GROMACS .gro file of C-alpha atoms in nm:
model
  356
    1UNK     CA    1   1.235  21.511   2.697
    2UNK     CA    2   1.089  21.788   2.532
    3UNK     CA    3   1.324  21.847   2.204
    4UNK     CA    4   1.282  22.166   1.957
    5UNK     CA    5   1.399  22.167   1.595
    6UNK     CA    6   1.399  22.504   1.488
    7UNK     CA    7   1.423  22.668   1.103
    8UNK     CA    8   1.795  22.752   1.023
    9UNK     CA    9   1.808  23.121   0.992
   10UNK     CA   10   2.189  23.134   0.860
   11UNK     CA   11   2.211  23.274   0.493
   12UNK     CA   12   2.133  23.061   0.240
   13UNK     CA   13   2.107  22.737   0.485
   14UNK     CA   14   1.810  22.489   0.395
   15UNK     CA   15   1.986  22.180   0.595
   16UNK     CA   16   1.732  22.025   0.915
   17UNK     CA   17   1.847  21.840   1.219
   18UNK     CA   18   1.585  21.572   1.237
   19UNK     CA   19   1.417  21.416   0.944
   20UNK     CA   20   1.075  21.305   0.994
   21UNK     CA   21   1.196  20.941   0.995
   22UNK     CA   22   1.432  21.003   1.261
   23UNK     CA   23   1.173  21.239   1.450
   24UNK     CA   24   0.955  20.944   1.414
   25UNK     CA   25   1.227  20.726   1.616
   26UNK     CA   26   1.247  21.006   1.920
   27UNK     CA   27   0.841  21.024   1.894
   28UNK     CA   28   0.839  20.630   1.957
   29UNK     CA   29   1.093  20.655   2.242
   30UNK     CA   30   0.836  20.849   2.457
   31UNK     CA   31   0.964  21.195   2.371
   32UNK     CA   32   0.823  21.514   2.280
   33UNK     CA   33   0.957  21.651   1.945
   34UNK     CA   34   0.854  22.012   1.790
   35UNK     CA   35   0.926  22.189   1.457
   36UNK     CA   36   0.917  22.482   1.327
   37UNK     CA   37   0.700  22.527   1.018
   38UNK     CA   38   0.883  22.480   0.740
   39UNK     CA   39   1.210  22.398   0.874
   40UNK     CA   40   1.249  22.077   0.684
   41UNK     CA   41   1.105  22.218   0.334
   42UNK     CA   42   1.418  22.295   0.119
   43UNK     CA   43   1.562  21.991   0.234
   44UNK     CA   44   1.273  21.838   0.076
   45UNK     CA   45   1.039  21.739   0.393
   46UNK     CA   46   0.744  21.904   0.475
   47UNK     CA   47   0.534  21.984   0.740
   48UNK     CA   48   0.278  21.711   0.689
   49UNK     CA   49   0.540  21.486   0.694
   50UNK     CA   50   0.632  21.559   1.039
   51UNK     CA   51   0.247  21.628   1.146
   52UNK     CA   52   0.249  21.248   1.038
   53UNK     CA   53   0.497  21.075   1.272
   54UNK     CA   54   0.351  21.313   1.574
   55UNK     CA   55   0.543  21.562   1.553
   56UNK     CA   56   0.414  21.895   1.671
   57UNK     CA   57   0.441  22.202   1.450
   58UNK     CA   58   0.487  22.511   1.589
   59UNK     CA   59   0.438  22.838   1.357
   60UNK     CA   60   0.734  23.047   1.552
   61UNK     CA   61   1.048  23.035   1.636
   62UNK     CA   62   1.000  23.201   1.921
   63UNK     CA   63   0.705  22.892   2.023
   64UNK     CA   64   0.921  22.668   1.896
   65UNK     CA   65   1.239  22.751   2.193
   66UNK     CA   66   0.921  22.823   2.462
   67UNK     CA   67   0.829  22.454   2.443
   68UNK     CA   68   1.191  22.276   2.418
   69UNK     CA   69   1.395  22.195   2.671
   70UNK     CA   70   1.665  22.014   2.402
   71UNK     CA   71   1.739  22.273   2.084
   72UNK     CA   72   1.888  22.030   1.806
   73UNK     CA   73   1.960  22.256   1.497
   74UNK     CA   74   2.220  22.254   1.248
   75UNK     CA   75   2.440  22.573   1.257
   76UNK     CA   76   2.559  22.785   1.566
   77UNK     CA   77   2.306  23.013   1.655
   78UNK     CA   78   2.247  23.342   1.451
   79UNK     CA   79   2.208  23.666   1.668
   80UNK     CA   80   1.773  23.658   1.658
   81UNK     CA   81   1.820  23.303   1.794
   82UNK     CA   82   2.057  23.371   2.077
   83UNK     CA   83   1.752  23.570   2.267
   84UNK     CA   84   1.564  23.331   2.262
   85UNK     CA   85   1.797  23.057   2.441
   86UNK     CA   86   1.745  22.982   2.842
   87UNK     CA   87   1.947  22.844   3.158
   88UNK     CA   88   1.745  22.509   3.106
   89UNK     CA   89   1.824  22.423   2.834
   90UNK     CA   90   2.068  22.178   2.626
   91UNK     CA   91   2.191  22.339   2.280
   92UNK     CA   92   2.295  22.072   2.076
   93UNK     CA   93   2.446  22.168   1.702
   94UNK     CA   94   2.748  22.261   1.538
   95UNK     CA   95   2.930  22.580   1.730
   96UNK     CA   96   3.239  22.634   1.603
   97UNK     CA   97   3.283  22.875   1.900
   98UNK     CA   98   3.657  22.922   1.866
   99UNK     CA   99   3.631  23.156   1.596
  100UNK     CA  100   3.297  23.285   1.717
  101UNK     CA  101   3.438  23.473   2.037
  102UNK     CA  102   3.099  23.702   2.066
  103UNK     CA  103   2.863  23.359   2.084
  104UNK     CA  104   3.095  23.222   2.306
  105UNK     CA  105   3.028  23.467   2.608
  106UNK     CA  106   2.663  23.523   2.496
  107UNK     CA  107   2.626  23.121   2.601
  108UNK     CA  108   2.813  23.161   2.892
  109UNK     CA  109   2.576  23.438   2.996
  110UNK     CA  110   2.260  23.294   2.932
  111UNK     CA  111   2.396  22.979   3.179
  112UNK     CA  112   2.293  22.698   2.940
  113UNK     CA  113   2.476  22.366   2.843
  114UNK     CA  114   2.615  22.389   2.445
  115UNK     CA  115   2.698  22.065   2.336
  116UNK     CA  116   2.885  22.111   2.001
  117UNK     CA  117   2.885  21.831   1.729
  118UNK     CA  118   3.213  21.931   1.578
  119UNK     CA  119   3.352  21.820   1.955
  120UNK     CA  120   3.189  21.486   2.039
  121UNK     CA  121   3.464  21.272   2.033
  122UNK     CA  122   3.464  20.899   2.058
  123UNK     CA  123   3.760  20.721   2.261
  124UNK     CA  124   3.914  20.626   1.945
  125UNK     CA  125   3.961  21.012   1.892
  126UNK     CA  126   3.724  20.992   1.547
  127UNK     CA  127   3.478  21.310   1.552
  128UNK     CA  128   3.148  21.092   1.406
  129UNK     CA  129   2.971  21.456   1.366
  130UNK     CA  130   3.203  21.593   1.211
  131UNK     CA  131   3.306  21.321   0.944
  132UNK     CA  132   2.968  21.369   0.730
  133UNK     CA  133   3.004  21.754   0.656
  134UNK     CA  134   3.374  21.726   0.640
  135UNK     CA  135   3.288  21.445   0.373
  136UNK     CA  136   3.076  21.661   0.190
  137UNK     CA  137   3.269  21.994   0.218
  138UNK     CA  138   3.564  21.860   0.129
  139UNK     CA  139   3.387  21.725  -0.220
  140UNK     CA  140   3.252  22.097  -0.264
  141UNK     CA  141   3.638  22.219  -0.217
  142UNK     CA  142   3.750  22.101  -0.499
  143UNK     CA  143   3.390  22.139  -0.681
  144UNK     CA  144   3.409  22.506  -0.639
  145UNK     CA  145   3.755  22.506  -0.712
  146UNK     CA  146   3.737  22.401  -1.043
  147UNK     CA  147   3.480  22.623  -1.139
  148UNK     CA  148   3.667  22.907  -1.018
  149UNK     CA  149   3.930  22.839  -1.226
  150UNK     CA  150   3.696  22.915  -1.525
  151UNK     CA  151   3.805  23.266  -1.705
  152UNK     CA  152   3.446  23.389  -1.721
  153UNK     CA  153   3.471  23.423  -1.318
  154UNK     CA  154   3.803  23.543  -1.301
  155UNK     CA  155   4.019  23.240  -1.305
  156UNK     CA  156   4.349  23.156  -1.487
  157UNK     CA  157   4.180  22.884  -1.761
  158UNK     CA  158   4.257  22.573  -1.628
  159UNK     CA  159   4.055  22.240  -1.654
  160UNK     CA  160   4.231  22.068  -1.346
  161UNK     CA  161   4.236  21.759  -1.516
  162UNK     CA  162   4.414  21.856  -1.813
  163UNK     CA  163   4.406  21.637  -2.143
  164UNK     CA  164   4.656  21.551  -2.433
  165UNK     CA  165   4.920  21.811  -2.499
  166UNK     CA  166   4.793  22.011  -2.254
  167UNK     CA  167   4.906  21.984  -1.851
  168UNK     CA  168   4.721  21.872  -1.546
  169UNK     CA  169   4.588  22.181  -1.334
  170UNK     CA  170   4.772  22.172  -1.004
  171UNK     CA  171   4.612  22.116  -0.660
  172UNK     CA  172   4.752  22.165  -0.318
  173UNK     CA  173   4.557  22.033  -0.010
  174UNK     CA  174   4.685  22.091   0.310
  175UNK     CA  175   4.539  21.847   0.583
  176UNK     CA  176   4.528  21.533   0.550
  177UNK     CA  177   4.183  21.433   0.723
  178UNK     CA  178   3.821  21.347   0.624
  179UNK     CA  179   3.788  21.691   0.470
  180UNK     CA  180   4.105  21.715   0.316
  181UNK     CA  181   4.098  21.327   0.183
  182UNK     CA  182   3.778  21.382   0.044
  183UNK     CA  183   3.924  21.686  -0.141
  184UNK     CA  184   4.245  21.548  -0.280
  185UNK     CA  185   3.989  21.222  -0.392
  186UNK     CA  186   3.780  21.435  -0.611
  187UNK     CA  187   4.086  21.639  -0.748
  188UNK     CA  188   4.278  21.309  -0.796
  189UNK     CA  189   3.953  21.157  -1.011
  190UNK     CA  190   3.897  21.468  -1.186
  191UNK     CA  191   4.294  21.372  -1.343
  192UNK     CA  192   4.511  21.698  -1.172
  193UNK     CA  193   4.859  21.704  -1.015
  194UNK     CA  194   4.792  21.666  -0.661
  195UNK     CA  195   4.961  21.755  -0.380
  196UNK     CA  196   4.830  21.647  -0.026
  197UNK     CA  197   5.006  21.748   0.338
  198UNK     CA  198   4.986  21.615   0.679
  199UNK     CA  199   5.174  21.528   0.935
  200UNK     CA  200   5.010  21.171   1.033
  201UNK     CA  201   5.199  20.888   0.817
  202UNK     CA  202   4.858  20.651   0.796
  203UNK     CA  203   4.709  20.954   0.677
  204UNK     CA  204   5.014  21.034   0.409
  205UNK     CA  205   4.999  20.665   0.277
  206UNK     CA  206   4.615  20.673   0.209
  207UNK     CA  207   4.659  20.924   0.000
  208UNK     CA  208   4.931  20.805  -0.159
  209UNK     CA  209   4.696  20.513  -0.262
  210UNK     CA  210   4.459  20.737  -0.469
  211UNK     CA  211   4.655  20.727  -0.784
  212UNK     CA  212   4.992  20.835  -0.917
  213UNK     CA  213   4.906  21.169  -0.987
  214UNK     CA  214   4.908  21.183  -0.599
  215UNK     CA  215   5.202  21.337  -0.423
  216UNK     CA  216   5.185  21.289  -0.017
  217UNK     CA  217   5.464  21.477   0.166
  218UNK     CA  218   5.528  21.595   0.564
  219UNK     CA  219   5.349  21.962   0.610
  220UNK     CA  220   5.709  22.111   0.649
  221UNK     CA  221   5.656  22.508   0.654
  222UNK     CA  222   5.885  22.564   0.314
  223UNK     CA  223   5.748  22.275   0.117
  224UNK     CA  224   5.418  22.405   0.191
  225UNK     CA  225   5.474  22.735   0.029
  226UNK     CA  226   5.685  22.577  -0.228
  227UNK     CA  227   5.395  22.386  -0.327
  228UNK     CA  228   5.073  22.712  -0.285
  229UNK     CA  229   5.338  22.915  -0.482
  230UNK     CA  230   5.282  22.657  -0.764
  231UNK     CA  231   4.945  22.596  -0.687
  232UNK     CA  232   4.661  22.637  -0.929
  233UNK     CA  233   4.399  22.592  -0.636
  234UNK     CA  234   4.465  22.548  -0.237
  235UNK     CA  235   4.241  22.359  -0.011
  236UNK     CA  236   4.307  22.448   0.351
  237UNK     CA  237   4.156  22.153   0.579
  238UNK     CA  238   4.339  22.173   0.845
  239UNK     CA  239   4.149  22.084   1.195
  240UNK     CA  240   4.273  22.081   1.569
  241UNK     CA  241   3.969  22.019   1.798
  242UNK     CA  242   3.782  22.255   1.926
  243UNK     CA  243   4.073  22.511   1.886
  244UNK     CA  244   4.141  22.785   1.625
  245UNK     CA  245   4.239  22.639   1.284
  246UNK     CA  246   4.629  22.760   1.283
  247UNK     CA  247   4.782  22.987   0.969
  248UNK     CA  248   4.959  22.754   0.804
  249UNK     CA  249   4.951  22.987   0.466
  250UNK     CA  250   5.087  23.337   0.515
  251UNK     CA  251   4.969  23.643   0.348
  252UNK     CA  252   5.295  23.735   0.182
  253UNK     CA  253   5.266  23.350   0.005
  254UNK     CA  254   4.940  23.404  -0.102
  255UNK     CA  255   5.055  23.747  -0.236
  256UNK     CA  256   5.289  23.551  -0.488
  257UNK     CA  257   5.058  23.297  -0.617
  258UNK     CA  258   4.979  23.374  -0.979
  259UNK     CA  259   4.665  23.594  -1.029
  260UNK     CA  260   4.333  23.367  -1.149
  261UNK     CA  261   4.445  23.100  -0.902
  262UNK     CA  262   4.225  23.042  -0.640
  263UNK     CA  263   4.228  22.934  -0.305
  264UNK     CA  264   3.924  22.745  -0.078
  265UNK     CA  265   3.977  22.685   0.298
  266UNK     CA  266   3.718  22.449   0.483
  267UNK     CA  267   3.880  22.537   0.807
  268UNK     CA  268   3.715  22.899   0.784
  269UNK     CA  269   3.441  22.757   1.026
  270UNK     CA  270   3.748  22.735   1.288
  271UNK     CA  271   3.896  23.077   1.160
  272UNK     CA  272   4.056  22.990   0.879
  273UNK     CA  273   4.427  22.789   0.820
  274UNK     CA  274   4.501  23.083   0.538
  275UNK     CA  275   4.612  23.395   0.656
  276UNK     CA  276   4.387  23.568   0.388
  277UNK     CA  277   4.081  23.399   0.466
  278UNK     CA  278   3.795  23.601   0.632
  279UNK     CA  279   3.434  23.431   0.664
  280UNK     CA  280   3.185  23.457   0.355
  281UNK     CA  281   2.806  23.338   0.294
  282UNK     CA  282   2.652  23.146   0.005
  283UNK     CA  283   2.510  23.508  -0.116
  284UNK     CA  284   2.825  23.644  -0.176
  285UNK     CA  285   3.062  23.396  -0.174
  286UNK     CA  286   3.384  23.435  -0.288
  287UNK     CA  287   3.642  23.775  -0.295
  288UNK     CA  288   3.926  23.843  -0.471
  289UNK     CA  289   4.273  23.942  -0.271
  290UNK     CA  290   4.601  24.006  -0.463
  291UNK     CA  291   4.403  23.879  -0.758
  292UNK     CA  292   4.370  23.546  -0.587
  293UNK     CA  293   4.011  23.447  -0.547
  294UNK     CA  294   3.900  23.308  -0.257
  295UNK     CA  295   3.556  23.087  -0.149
  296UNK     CA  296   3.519  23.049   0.237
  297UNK     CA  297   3.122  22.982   0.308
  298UNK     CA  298   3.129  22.894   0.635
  299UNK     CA  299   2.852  22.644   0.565
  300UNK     CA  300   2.952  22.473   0.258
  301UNK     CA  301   2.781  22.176   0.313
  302UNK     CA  302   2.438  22.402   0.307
  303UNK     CA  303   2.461  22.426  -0.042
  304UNK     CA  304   2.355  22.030  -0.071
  305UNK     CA  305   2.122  22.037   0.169
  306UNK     CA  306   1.889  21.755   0.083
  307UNK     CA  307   2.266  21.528   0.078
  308UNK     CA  308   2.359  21.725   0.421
  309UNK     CA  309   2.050  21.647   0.565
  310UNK     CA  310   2.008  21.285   0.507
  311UNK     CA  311   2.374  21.231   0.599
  312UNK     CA  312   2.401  21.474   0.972
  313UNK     CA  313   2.090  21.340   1.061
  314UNK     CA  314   2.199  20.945   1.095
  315UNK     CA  315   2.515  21.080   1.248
  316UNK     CA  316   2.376  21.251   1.534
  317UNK     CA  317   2.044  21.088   1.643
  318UNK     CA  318   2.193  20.779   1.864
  319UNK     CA  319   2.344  21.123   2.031
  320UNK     CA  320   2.040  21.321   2.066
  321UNK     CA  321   1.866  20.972   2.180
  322UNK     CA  322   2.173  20.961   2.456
  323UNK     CA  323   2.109  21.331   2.548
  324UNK     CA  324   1.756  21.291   2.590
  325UNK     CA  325   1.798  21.057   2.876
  326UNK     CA  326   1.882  21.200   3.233
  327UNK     CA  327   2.274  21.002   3.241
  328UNK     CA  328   2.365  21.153   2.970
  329UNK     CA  329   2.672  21.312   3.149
  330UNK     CA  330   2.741  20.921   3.187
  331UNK     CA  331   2.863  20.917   2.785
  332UNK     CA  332   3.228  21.015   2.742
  333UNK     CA  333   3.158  21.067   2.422
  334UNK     CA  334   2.927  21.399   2.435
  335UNK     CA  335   3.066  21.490   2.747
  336UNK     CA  336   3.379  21.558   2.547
  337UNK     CA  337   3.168  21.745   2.325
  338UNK     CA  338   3.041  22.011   2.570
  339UNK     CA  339   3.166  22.355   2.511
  340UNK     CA  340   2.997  22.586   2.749
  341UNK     CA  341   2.804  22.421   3.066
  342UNK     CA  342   2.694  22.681   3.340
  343UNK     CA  343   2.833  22.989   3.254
  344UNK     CA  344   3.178  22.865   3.192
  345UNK     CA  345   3.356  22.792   2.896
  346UNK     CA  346   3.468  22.381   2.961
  347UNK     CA  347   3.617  22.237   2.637
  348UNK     CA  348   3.999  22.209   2.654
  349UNK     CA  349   4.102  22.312   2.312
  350UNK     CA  350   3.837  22.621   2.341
  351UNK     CA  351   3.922  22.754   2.681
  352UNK     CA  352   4.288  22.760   2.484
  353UNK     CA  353   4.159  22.987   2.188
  354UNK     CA  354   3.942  23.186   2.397
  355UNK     CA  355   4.038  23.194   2.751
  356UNK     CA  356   4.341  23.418   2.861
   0.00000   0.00000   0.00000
């Protein structure tokens, strides 16, 4: 298999698909693996590197999709990019294509197979390309969170953690999962009054366990507003495959939050589970509505790149080693994962967002 690695072109993204180590595995295998100069460079792997484990470097992007038949790259494809796609070939990244309507059809045009990592699914129902970023994005949440809070940006003054005779910032995370759990951790650690909602019990008494400054209670509509009307910051990580992220936070709730508070939604990749969310970039990142601010990169986990790297990369190579093979079809597993697959939009919880 011929397999192309090209430079991520989204704002502000430095991750890579394949580091050379991995590249070096596929090489090994009997495959054919191309880069694009200086994809892997803010990620901290060069060229050379590559050139090393036999690896050819191409200087284009547009040489770079002329000689793969396999496209492995981080985020969804950026408009330049999508003109350079063909019929042949297998797109494999993250696609996020519910909230991406547009990039949706454009695939569906050019006839190609999009494999999307948020989507593989093993038969347990875990999401193992999914997991690392949600790890890490979920960390940022609350990173970003708590420097939002700062007055010099706008914020109401609140260290989230608190400390003698003065209270605990309050947090409210909404969701439960990988994302979510990784949030509530780092809010729990950092000492604030957390408040974490799902609807899966398991979930509910893992986070339970982080500490007693923990609160974990049923995602009942009113006790969710309740609990964002109190809310120093709101983490929305709420996830239902492959679909559009649903509004679990409305507008006029966000409204009546207290100004300097400040709300972060992960799901903004899947449209958003906040009513006033709308998609932002690393270069301009955050906005301000009803004196609320708000932070929703759509690649969060780009601002760690190095981290991201390192961690997406062992995730998805025994996938891209599967899809390199002919039976590939033959893994449930990816299968699940494909989105669009000759001209037709395939994924269950897609063709319910998009197709009417």
């Amino acid at each position: 298999m011929k397999i192309g690695v090209p430079k991520e072109v989204k704002i502000l993204e430095g991750r890579v698909a394949l580091i050379p180590a991995a590249a070096d595995e596929l090489v090994r295998s009997g495959h054919q693996v191309f880069i694009e100069s200086q994809a892997g460079v803010i990620s901290g792997y060069s060229d050379e590197q590559y050139r090393k484990v036999g690896v050819t470097v191409l200087p284009t992007a547009k040489s770079l999709y002329d000689a793969a038949t396999l496209i492995v790259k981080v985020k969804e494809p950026q408009p330049g990019e999508v003109a350079l796609l063909r019929a042949d070939q297998i797109l494999f990244s993250y696609l996020h294509l519910a909230a991406e309507p547009r990039l949706a059809q454009e695939l569906c045009g050019i006839g190609l197979t999009a494999v999307a990592f948020e989507t593989v699914q093993e038969a347990d129902g875990s999401l193992p390309l999914l997991a690392p970023m949600s790890d890490i994005a979920g960390r940022i949440a609350t990173q970003v969170g708590t420097h939002y809070l700062h007055r010099p940006l706008g914020g109401k003054g609140i260290l989230l953690g608190g400390l003698p005779a003065a209270e605990r910032g309050r947090v409210v995370v909404i969701g439960a999962g990988v994302a979510g759990g990784n949030a509530a951790r780092v809010a729990a650690g950092l000492g604030a009054e957390v408040i974490v909602f799902d609807r899966n019990r398991t979930k509910l008494m893992q986070m339970r366990d982080l500490g007693h400054n923990v609160t974990a209670l049923f995602a009942y509509e009113d006790a969710i507003k309740d609990a964002v009307l109190g809310a120093d910051l709101v983490i929305g990580a709420v996830l239902i495959t492959g679909e559009r992220a649903p509004h679990v936070v409305s507008a006029d709730t966000v409204r009546k939050m207290e100004p300097g508070s400040v709300v972060v939604d992960i799901s903004v990749d899947q449209g958003g589970c906040i009513e006033t969310t709308r998609p932002t970039t690393y270069d301009n990142p955050v906005y301000v509505w009803e004196g609320v601010t708000h932070f929703c990169v759509t690649n969060m986990p780009g601002a760690v790149p190095k981290t991201s790297t390192q961690a997406i990369c062992a995730a998805i190579l025994p996938y891209v080693q599967a899809l390199a093979q002919p039976d590939w079809r033959q893994n449930a597993a990816l299968t699940a994962g494909v989105n669009v697959d000759g001209g037709k939009i395939v994924h269950p919880g897609l063709k319910r967002s998009l197709v009417k």
